[in-house]
Tab-separated table of C-alpha atoms in Angstrom:
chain	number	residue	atom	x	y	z
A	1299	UNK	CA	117.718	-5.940	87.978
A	1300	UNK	CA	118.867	-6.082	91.430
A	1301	UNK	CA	121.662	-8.519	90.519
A	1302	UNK	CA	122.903	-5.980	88.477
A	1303	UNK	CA	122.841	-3.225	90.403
A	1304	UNK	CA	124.671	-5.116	93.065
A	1305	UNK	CA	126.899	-6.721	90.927
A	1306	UNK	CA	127.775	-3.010	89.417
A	1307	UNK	CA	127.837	-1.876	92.734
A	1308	UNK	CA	130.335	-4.528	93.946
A	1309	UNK	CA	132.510	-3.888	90.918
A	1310	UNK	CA	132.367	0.336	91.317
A	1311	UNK	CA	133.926	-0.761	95.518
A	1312	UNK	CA	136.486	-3.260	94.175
A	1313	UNK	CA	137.905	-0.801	91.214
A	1314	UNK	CA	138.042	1.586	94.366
A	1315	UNK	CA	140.195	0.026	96.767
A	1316	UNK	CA	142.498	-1.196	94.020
A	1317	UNK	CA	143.198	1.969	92.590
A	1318	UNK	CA	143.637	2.943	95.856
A	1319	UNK	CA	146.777	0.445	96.711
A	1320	UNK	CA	149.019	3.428	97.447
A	1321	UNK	CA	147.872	6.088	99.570
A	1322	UNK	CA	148.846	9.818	98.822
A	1323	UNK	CA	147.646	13.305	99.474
A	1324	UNK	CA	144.667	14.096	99.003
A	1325	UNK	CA	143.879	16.010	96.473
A	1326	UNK	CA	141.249	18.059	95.797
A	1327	UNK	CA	138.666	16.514	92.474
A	1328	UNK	CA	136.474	19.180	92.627
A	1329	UNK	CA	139.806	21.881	91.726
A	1330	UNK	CA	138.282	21.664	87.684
A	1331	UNK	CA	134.464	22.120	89.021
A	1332	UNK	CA	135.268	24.382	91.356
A	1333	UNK	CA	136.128	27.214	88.625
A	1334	UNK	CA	133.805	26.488	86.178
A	1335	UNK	CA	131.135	25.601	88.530
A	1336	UNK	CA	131.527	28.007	91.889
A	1337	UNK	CA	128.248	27.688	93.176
A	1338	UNK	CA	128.987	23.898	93.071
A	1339	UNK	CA	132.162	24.071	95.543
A	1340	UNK	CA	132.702	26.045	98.405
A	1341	UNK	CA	136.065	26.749	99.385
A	1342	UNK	CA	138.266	26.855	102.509
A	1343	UNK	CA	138.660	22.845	101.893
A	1344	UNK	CA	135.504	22.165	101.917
A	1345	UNK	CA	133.585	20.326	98.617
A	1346	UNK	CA	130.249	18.607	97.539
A	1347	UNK	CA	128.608	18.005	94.629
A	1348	UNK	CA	125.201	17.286	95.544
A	1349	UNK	CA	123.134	16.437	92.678
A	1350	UNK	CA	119.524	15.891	92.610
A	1351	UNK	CA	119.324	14.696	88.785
A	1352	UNK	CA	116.135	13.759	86.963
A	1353	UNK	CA	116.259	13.305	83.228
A	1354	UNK	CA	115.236	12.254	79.793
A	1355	UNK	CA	111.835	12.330	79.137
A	1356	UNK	CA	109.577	13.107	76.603
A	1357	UNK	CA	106.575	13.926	76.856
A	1358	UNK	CA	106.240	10.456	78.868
A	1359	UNK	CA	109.534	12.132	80.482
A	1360	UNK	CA	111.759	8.790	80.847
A	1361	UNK	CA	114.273	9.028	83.411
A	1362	UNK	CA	113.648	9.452	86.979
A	1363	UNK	CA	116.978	9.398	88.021
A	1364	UNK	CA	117.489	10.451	91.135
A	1365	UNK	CA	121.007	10.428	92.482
A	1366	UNK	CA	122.151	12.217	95.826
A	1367	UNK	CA	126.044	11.823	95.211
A	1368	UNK	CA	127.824	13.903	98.306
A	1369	UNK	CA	131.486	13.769	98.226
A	1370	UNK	CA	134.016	14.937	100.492
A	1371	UNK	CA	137.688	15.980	100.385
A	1372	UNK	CA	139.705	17.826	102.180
A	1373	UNK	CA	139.180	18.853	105.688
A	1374	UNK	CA	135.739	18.684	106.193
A	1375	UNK	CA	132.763	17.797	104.322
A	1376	UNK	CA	130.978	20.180	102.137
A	1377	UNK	CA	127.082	20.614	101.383
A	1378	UNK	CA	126.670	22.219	97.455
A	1379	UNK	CA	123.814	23.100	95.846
A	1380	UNK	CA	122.790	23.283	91.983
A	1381	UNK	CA	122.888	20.621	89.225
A	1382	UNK	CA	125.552	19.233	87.894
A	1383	UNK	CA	125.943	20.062	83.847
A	1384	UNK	CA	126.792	16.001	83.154
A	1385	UNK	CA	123.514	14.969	85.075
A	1386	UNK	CA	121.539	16.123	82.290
A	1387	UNK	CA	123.196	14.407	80.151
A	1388	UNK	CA	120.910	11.157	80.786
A	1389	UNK	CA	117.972	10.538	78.889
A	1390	UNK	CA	115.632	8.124	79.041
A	1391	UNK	CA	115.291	5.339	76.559
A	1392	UNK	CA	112.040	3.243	77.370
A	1393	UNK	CA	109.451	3.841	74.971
A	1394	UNK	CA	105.410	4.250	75.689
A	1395	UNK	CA	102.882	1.840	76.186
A	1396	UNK	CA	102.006	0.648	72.906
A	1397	UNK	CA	98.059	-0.608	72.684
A	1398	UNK	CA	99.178	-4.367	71.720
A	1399	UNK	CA	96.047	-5.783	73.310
A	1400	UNK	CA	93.976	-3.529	70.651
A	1401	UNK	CA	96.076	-5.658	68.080
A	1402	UNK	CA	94.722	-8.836	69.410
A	1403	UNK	CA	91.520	-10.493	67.314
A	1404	UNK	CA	89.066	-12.392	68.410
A	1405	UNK	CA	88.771	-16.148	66.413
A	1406	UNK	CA	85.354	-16.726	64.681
A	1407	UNK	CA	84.307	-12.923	65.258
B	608	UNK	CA	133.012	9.059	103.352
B	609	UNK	CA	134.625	6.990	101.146
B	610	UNK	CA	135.191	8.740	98.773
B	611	UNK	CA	138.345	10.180	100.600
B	612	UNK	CA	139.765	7.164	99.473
B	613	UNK	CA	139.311	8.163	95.652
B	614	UNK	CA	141.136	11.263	96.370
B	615	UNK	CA	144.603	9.290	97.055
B	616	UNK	CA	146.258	10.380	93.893
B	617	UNK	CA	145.405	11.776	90.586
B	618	UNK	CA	144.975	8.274	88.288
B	619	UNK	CA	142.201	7.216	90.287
B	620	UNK	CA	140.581	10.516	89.745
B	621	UNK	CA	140.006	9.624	85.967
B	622	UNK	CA	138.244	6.279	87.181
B	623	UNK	CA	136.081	8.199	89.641
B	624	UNK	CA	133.695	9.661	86.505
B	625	UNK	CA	133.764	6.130	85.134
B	626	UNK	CA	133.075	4.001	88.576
B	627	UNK	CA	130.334	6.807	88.977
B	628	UNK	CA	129.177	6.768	85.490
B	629	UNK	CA	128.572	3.089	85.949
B	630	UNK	CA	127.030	3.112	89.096
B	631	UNK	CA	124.549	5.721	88.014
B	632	UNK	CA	123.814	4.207	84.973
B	633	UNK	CA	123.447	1.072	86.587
B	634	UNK	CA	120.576	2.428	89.414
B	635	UNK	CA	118.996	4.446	87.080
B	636	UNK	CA	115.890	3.896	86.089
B	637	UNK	CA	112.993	5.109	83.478
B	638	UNK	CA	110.303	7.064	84.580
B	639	UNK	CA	107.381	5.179	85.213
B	640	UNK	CA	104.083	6.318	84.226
B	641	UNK	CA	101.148	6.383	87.090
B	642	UNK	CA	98.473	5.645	85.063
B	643	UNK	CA	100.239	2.860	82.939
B	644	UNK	CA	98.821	-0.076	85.074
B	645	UNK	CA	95.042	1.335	84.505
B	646	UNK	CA	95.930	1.555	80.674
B	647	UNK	CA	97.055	-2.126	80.638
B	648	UNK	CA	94.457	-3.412	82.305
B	649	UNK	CA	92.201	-1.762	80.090
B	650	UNK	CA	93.930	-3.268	77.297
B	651	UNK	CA	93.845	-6.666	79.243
B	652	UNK	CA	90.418	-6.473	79.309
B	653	UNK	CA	89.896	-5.985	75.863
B	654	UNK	CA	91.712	-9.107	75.210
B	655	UNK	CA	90.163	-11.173	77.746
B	656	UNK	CA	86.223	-10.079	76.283
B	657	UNK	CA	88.278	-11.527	72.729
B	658	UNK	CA	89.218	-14.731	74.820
B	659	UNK	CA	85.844	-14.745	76.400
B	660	UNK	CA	84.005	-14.550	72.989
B	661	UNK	CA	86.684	-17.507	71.063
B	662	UNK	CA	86.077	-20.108	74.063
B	663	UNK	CA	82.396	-19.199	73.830
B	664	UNK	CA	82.173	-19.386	70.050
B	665	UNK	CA	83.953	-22.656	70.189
B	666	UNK	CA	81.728	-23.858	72.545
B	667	UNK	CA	78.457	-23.269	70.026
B	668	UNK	CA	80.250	-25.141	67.398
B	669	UNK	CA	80.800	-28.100	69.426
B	670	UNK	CA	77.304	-27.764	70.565
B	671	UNK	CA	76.125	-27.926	67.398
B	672	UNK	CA	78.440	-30.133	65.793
B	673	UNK	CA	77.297	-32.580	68.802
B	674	UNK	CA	73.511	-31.713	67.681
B	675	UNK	CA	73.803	-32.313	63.789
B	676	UNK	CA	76.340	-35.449	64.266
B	677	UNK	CA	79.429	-33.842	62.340
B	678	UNK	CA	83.063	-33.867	63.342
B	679	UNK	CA	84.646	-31.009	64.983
B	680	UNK	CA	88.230	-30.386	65.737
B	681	UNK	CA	89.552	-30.520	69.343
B	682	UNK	CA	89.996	-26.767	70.160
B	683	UNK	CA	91.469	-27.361	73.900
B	684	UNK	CA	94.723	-26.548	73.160
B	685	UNK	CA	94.407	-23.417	71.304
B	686	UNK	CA	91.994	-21.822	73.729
B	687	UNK	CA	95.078	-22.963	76.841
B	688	UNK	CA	98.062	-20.865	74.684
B	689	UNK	CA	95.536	-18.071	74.695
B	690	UNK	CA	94.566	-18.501	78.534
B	691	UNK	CA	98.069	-19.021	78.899
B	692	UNK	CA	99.333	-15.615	77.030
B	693	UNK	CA	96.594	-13.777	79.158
B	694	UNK	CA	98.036	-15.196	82.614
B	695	UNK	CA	101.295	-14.245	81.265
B	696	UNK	CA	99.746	-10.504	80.660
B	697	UNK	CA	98.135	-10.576	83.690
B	698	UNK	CA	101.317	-11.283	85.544
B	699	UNK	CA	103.476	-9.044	83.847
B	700	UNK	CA	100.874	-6.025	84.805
B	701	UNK	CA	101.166	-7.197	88.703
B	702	UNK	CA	105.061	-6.583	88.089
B	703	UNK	CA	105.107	-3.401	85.944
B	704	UNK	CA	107.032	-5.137	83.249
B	705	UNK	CA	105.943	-3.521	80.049
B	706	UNK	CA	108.454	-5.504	78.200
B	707	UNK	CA	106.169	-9.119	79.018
B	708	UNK	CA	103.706	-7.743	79.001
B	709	UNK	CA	104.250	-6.589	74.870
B	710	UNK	CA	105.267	-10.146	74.868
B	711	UNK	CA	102.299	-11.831	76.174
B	712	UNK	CA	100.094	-9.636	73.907
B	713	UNK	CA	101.812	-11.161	70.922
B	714	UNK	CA	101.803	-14.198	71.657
B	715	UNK	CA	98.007	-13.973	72.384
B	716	UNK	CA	97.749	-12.504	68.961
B	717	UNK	CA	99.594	-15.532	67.587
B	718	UNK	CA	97.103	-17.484	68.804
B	719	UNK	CA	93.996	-16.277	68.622
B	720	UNK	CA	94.795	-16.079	64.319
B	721	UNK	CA	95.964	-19.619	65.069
B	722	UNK	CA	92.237	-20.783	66.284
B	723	UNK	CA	90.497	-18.622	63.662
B	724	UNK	CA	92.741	-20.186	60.748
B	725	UNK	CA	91.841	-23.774	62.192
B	726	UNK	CA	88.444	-22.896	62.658
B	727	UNK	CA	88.308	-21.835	59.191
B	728	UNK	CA	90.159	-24.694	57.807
B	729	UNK	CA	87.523	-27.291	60.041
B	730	UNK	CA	84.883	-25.706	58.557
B	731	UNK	CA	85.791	-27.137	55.048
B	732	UNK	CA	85.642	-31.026	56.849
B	733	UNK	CA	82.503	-33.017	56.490
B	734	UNK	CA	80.225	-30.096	57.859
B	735	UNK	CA	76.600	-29.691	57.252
B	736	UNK	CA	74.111	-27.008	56.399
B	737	UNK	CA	72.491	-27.846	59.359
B	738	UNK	CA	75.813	-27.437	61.120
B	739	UNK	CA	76.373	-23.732	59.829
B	740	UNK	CA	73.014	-23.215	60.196
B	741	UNK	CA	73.050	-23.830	63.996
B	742	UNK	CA	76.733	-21.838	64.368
B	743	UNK	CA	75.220	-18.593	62.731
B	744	UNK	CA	71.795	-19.008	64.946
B	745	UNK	CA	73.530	-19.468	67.989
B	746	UNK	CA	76.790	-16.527	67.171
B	747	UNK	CA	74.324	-13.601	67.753
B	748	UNK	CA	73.932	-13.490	71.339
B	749	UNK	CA	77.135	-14.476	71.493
B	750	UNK	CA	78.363	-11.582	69.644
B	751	UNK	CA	76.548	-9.359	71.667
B	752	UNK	CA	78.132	-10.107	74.466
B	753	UNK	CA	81.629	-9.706	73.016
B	754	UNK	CA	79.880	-6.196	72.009
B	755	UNK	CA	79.150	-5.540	75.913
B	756	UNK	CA	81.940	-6.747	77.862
B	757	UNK	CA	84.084	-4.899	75.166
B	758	UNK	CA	82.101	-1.133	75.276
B	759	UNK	CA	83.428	-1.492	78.840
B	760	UNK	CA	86.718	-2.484	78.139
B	761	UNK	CA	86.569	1.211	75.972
B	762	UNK	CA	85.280	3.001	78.860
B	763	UNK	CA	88.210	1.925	81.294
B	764	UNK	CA	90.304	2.050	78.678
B	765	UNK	CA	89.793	5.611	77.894
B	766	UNK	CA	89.933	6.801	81.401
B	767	UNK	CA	93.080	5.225	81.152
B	768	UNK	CA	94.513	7.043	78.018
B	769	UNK	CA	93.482	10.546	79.984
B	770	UNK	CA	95.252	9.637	82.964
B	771	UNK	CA	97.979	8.323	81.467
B	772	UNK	CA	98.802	11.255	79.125
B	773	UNK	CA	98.039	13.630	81.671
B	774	UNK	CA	101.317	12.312	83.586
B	775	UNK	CA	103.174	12.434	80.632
B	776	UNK	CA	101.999	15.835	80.329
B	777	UNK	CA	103.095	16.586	83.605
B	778	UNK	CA	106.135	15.037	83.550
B	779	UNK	CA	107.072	16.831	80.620
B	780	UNK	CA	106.202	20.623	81.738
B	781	UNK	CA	108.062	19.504	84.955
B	782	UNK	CA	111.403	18.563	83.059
B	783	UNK	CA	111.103	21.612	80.611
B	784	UNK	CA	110.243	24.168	83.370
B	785	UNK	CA	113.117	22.932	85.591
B	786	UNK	CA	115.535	23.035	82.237
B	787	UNK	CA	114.234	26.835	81.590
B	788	UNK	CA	114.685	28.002	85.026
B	789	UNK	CA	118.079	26.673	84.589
B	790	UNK	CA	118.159	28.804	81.530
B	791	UNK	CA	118.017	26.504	78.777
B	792	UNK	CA	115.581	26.774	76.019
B	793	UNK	CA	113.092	24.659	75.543
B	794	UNK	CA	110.906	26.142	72.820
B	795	UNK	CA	111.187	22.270	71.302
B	796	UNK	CA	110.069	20.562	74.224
B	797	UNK	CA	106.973	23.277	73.892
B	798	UNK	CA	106.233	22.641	70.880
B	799	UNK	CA	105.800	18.918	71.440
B	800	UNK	CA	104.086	19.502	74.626
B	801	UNK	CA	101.799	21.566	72.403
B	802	UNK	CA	100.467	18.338	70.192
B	803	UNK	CA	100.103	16.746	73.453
B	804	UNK	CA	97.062	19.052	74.076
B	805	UNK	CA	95.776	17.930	70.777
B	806	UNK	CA	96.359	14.719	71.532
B	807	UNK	CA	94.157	14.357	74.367
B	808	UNK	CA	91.261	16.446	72.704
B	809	UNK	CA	91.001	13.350	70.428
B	810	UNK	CA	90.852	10.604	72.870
B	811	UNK	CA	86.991	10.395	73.696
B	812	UNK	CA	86.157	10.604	69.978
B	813	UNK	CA	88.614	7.703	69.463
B	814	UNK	CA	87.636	5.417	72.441
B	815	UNK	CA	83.805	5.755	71.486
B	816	UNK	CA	84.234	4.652	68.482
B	817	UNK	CA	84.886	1.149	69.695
B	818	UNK	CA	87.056	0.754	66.370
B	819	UNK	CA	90.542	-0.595	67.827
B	820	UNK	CA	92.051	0.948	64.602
B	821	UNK	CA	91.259	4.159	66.088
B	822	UNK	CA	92.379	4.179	69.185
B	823	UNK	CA	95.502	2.323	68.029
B	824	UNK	CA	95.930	5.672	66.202
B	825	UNK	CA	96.249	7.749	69.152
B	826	UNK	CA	98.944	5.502	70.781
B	827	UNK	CA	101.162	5.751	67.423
B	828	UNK	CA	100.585	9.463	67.558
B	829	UNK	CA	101.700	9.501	71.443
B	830	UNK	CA	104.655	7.087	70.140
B	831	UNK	CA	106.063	9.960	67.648
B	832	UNK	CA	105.510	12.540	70.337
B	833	UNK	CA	107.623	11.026	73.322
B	834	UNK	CA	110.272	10.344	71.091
B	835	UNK	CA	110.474	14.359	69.624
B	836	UNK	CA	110.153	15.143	72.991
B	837	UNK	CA	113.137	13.326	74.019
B	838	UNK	CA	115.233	14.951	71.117
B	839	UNK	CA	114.280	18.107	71.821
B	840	UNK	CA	115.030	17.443	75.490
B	841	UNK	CA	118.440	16.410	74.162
B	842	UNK	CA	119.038	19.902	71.707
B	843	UNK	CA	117.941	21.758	74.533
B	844	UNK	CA	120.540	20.570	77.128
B	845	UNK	CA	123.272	20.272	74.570
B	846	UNK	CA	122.500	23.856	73.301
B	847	UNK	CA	122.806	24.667	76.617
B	848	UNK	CA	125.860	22.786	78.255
B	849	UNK	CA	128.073	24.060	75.069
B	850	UNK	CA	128.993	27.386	75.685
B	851	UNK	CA	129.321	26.393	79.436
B	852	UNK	CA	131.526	23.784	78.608
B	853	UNK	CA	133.392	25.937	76.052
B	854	UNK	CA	134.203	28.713	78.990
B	855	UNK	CA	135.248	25.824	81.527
B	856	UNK	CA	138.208	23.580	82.171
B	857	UNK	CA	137.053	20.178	81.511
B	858	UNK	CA	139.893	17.618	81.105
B	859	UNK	CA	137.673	16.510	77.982
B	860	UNK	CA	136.412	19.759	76.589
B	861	UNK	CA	137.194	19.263	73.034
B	862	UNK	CA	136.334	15.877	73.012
B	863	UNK	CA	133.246	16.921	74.566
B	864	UNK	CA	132.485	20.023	72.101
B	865	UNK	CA	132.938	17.860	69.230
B	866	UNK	CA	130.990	15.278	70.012
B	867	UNK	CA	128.043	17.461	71.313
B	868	UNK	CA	128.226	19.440	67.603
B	869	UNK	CA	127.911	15.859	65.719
B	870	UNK	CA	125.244	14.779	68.186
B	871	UNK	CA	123.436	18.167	67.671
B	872	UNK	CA	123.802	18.157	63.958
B	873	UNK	CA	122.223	14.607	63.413
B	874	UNK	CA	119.285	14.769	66.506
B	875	UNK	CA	117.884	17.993	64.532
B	876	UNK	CA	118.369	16.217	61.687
B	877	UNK	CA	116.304	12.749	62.708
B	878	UNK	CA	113.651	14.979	64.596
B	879	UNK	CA	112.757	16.847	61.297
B	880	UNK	CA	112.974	13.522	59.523
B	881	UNK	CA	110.164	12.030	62.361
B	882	UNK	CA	108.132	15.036	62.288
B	883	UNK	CA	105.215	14.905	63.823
B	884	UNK	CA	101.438	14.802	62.117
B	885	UNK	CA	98.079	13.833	63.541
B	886	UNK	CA	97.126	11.929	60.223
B	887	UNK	CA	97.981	8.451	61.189
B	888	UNK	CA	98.058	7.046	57.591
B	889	UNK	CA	99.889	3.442	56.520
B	890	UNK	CA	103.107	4.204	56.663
B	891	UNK	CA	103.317	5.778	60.349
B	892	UNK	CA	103.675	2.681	62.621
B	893	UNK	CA	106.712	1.778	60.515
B	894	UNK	CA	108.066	5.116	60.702
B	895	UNK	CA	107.708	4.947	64.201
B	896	UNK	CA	110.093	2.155	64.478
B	897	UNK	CA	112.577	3.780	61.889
B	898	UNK	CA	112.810	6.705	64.294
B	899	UNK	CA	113.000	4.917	67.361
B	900	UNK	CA	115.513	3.221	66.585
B	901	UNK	CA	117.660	5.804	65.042
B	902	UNK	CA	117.001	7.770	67.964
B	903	UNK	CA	118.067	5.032	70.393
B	904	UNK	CA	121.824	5.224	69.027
B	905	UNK	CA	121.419	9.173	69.282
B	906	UNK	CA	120.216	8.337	72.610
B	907	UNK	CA	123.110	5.921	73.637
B	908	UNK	CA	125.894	8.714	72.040
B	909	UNK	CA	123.977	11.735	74.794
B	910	UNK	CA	124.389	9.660	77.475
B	911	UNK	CA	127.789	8.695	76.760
B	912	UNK	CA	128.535	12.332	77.418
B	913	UNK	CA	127.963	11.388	80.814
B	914	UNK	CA	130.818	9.926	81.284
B	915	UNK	CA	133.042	11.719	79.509
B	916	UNK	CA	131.953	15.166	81.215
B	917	UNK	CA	132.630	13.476	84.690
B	918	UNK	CA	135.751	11.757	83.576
B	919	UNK	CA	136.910	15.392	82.685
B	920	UNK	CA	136.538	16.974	86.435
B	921	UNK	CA	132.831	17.843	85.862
């Protein structure tokens, strides 16, 4: 699991920095949030989406997903509060616990 | 920081919801329920009175067949897989891996009906009434034993079941009260948090029984009721993300609308379909499985939304 994470990790910095090859302006990625979402983005070039997301569960409530994602553009970095909608959109998948071991017999019983 | 550097022009935008997407997905992890180390052990320790009882039972018949001069087979190797599956259990409890330690249980399963078909089988070679004679003398102490070490197994292992559906329980008001103060609702989630109550009145009943068949029960009841939790969970935020997503400017917003109405449509549709009952009759361990895995590909098209959402602005 940690392989992964780092290997996903490595993969999310190198897809960065090529994108990236030509600098530019930059813009503001928050301008869509920032309508629909106000609380989310505060203005005067400032931005953040902080999210604190948990999700999924049932009533063994999967998902402890706990992401602190702060981004900044523009002049100078932003603090937001409030959830993000597309954080809840992460459910967990693992199911329960089973009881195999009551499944197991004992020989000559 | 960094993240200046996704803001260098627009293309890379579109990536950012993916890179994130992937990132997320990739450190994100299941919730892990407190109390499911005591419940495995519990299990573990049903097993390993089972074990306990099949070395010791082997032992008599070796005893015996030593006593009354008749051949016996060479059990060694059967009773080493079945050491062998519980080290493997035991292990996989140390690391939290649920996944071996479903594994090890099977295979410990496997064989432990291995030994009892061979023991059967030796039993029809060149065996004497003396023989069986001694084996049935010597199997009631033996027996009680099993009867001991395993009424304790029960006790831990019912502690266990309370604690460990307590957290769930827990878990589950947390996530629904947290969606309802966001103003979702989550009369689903309820509902199935409802049973859950039930489901715990039954556990002592169950566990003092000392009949495995009914406290297997309970755990295929709790099976059907995390996974209606879960769709509800998912109705509840889609009901609620529509209409926000409808009023906002998403780069994906019909994309997104359509896919949450299909998605909708078919997780109401699979969590009337997996219903939940208390009766645990024949059929309900298979139609746990049925579900689950429907509900795994409903499961895989919610999170996708993820994604898409991100990929859209947010």
């Amino acid at each position: 699991m940690d392989a992964k994470i780092l290997i996903v990790v490595l993969l999310a910095f190198s897809l960065i920095f090529f994108g990236c090859a030509k600098s530019g302006t930059p813009q503001d990625p928050f301008g869509g949030l920032q309508s629909s979402w106000p609380h989310l983005v505060q203005v005067n070039g400032t931005e953040g989406n902080t999210t604190g997301a948990e999700a999924s569960g049932g009533v063994q409530a999967g998902g402890g997903n706990q992401t602190q994602n702060q981004t900044q553009g523009g002049a100078a970095g932003g603090n937001a509060s409030g959830q993000d909608l597309g954080d809840l959109f992460n459910i967990d998948t693992a199911q329960p616990d089973s009881g195999s071991g009551y499944n197991v017999p004992a020989a000559g019983e | 920081m960094f993240f200046n550097v996704l803001g260098c022009n627009r293309v890379v935008i579109g990536m950012r919801g993916l890179i994130l997407a992937v990132a997320l997905l990739a450190v994100s992890f299941a919730w892990v329920n407190p109390g499911q180390t005591k419940l495995l052990e519990a299990e573990y320790d049903y097993v390993a009175c089972n074990a306990q009882f099949a070395e010791d039972f082997v032992a008599l018949r070796e005893h015996c067949a030593l006593l009354h001069d008749v051949p016996i087979m060479d059990s060694s190797d059967y009773l080493d897989d079945i050491n062998n599956a519980l080290a493997d259990a035991r292990t996989a409890i140390d690391e939290g891996n649920a996944v071996e330690y479903g594994t090890a249980m099977w295979t410990a399963r496997t064989e432990m009906l291995a030994l009892g078909l061979a023991v059967v089988g030796d039993a029809f070679h060149d065996k004497s009434v003396a023989f069986f004679n001694c084996v049935q003398n010597g199997t009631a102490p033996v027996k009680e034993d099993l009867e001991t070490c395993r009424a304790s197994a029960f006790d831990t292992g019912k502690e266990g079941a309370h604690e460990y559906l307590a957290a769930e329980m827990e878990q589950g008001n947390v996530e629904a009260a947290e969606l309802s103060a966001m103003g979702a609702d989550v009369v689903g989630m309820e509902r199935v948090l409802d049973y859950g109550d039930g489901l715990d009145g039954d556990i002592d009943a169950a566990f003092d029984s000392h009949d495995t068949a009914e406290v297997t029960r309970l755990y295929q009841r709790n099976n059907r009721l995390v996974l209606l939790f879960r769709l509800e969970k998912m109705i509840s935020v889609m009901d609620f993300a529509e209409p926000i997503i409808e009023a906002g400017n998403n780069g994906n917003k019909e994309e997104l609308l359509e896919r949450i109405a299909d998605l909708k449509g078919d997780t109401s549709e699979l969590a009337e379909e997996c219903a939940y009952s208390p009766d645990v009759g024949a059929g309900y361990a298979l139609k746990n499985g049925e579900c689950w895995s429907d509900a795994l590909a409903l499961m895989a098209r919610f999170n996708s939304l993820q994604a898409l959402y991100w990929s859209g602005g947010g």
